[in-house]
Structures are given as C-alpha cells and as structure tokens.
C-alpha cells in the first residue's frame, strides 16, 4: 500500500511533536539568510543548521 506525501508529512510531524520539537516560521534579515546558507552543511535543512549553530550540535531526530 502506498502513501501520499500528505500522509507521510502528517506522520513525520506527529513524530517530531512527540519528540518535543516545535515548528517555527520566522522572518529573517537577508544577512542572516546568507550566513545560514554559508554555514549550512549539504545534508542540513535551514532549521537544523540554525539549531547546530545556536546549540553547538543538532539534536537527534526521531
């Protein structure tokens, strides 16, 4: 049985929420966007890069 993208996203969101993660939506200055793009590793999303830079390490995902 195949799943739709919406179903996979719903399951992913539930797992992240259960693990204590919270989704944020923010407006940032272009300089911060440029900084994050420079510091971001190829396998990281913007949120994970920001987490790593602020906390010193990205937390394990469920």
C-alpha positions as a LaTeX table, in Angstrom:
\begin{tabular}{lrrr}
\hline
Residue & $x$ (\AA) & $y$ (\AA) & $z$ (\AA) \\
\hline
Unk1 & 0.00 & 0.00 & 0.00 \\
Unk2 & 1.48 & 3.35 & $-1.00$ \\
Unk3 & 1.09 & 6.54 & 0.97 \\
Unk4 & 0.58 & 10.06 & $-0.23$ \\
Unk5 & 3.00 & 12.83 & 0.56 \\
Unk6 & 0.37 & 14.40 & 2.84 \\
Unk7 & 0.16 & 11.17 & 4.85 \\
Unk8 & 3.94 & 10.91 & 5.19 \\
Unk9 & 4.13 & 14.55 & 6.28 \\
Unk10 & 1.38 & 14.02 & 8.88 \\
Unk11 & 3.27 & 11.04 & 10.34 \\
Unk12 & 6.58 & 12.96 & 10.34 \\
Unk13 & 5.00 & 15.97 & 12.08 \\
Unk14 & 3.45 & 13.71 & 14.73 \\
Unk15 & 6.82 & 12.02 & 15.42 \\
Unk16 & 8.62 & 15.35 & 15.71 \\
Unk17 & 5.96 & 16.77 & 18.03 \\
Unk18 & 6.02 & 13.64 & 20.20 \\
Unk19 & 9.82 & 14.02 & 20.49 \\
Unk20 & 9.39 & 17.59 & 21.77 \\
Unk21 & 10.22 & 19.53 & 18.60 \\
Unk22 & 8.23 & 22.66 & 17.67 \\
Unk23 & 7.83 & 24.14 & 14.21 \\
Unk24 & 8.66 & 27.85 & 13.87 \\
Unk25 & 8.06 & 30.22 & 10.99 \\
Unk26 & 10.11 & 33.41 & 11.10 \\
Unk27 & 11.11 & 36.40 & 9.01 \\
Unk28 & 14.85 & 37.00 & 8.99 \\
Unk29 & 17.17 & 39.65 & 7.56 \\
Unk30 & 18.93 & 38.79 & 4.27 \\
Unk31 & 22.30 & 38.85 & 6.05 \\
Unk32 & 21.15 & 36.04 & 8.35 \\
Unk33 & 19.91 & 34.05 & 5.36 \\
Unk34 & 23.31 & 34.47 & 3.68 \\
Unk35 & 25.11 & 33.44 & 6.89 \\
Unk36 & 22.96 & 30.32 & 7.29 \\
Unk37 & 23.50 & 29.38 & 3.65 \\
Unk38 & 27.28 & 29.68 & 4.10 \\
Unk39 & 27.31 & 27.66 & 7.32 \\
Unk40 & 24.82 & 25.02 & 6.23 \\
Unk41 & 26.12 & 21.53 & 5.52 \\
Unk42 & 24.88 & 19.82 & 2.35 \\
Unk43 & 22.66 & 17.40 & 4.28 \\
Unk44 & 21.11 & 20.03 & 6.58 \\
Unk45 & 17.87 & 21.95 & 6.29 \\
Unk46 & 17.89 & 25.55 & 7.46 \\
Unk47 & 16.33 & 24.69 & 10.81 \\
Unk48 & 18.88 & 22.03 & 11.59 \\
Unk49 & 21.75 & 24.35 & 10.64 \\
Unk50 & 20.35 & 27.07 & 12.90 \\
Unk51 & 19.95 & 24.57 & 15.74 \\
Unk52 & 23.54 & 23.37 & 15.32 \\
Unk53 & 24.91 & 26.91 & 15.29 \\
Unk54 & 22.92 & 28.04 & 18.33 \\
Unk55 & 23.23 & 24.91 & 20.49 \\
Unk56 & 26.61 & 23.63 & 19.32 \\
Unk57 & 25.10 & 20.44 & 17.89 \\
Unk58 & 21.92 & 19.41 & 16.12 \\
Unk59 & 19.72 & 17.16 & 18.22 \\
Unk60 & 18.93 & 13.62 & 17.10 \\
Unk61 & 15.70 & 13.33 & 15.09 \\
Unk62 & 13.16 & 10.57 & 15.73 \\
\hline
\end{tabular}
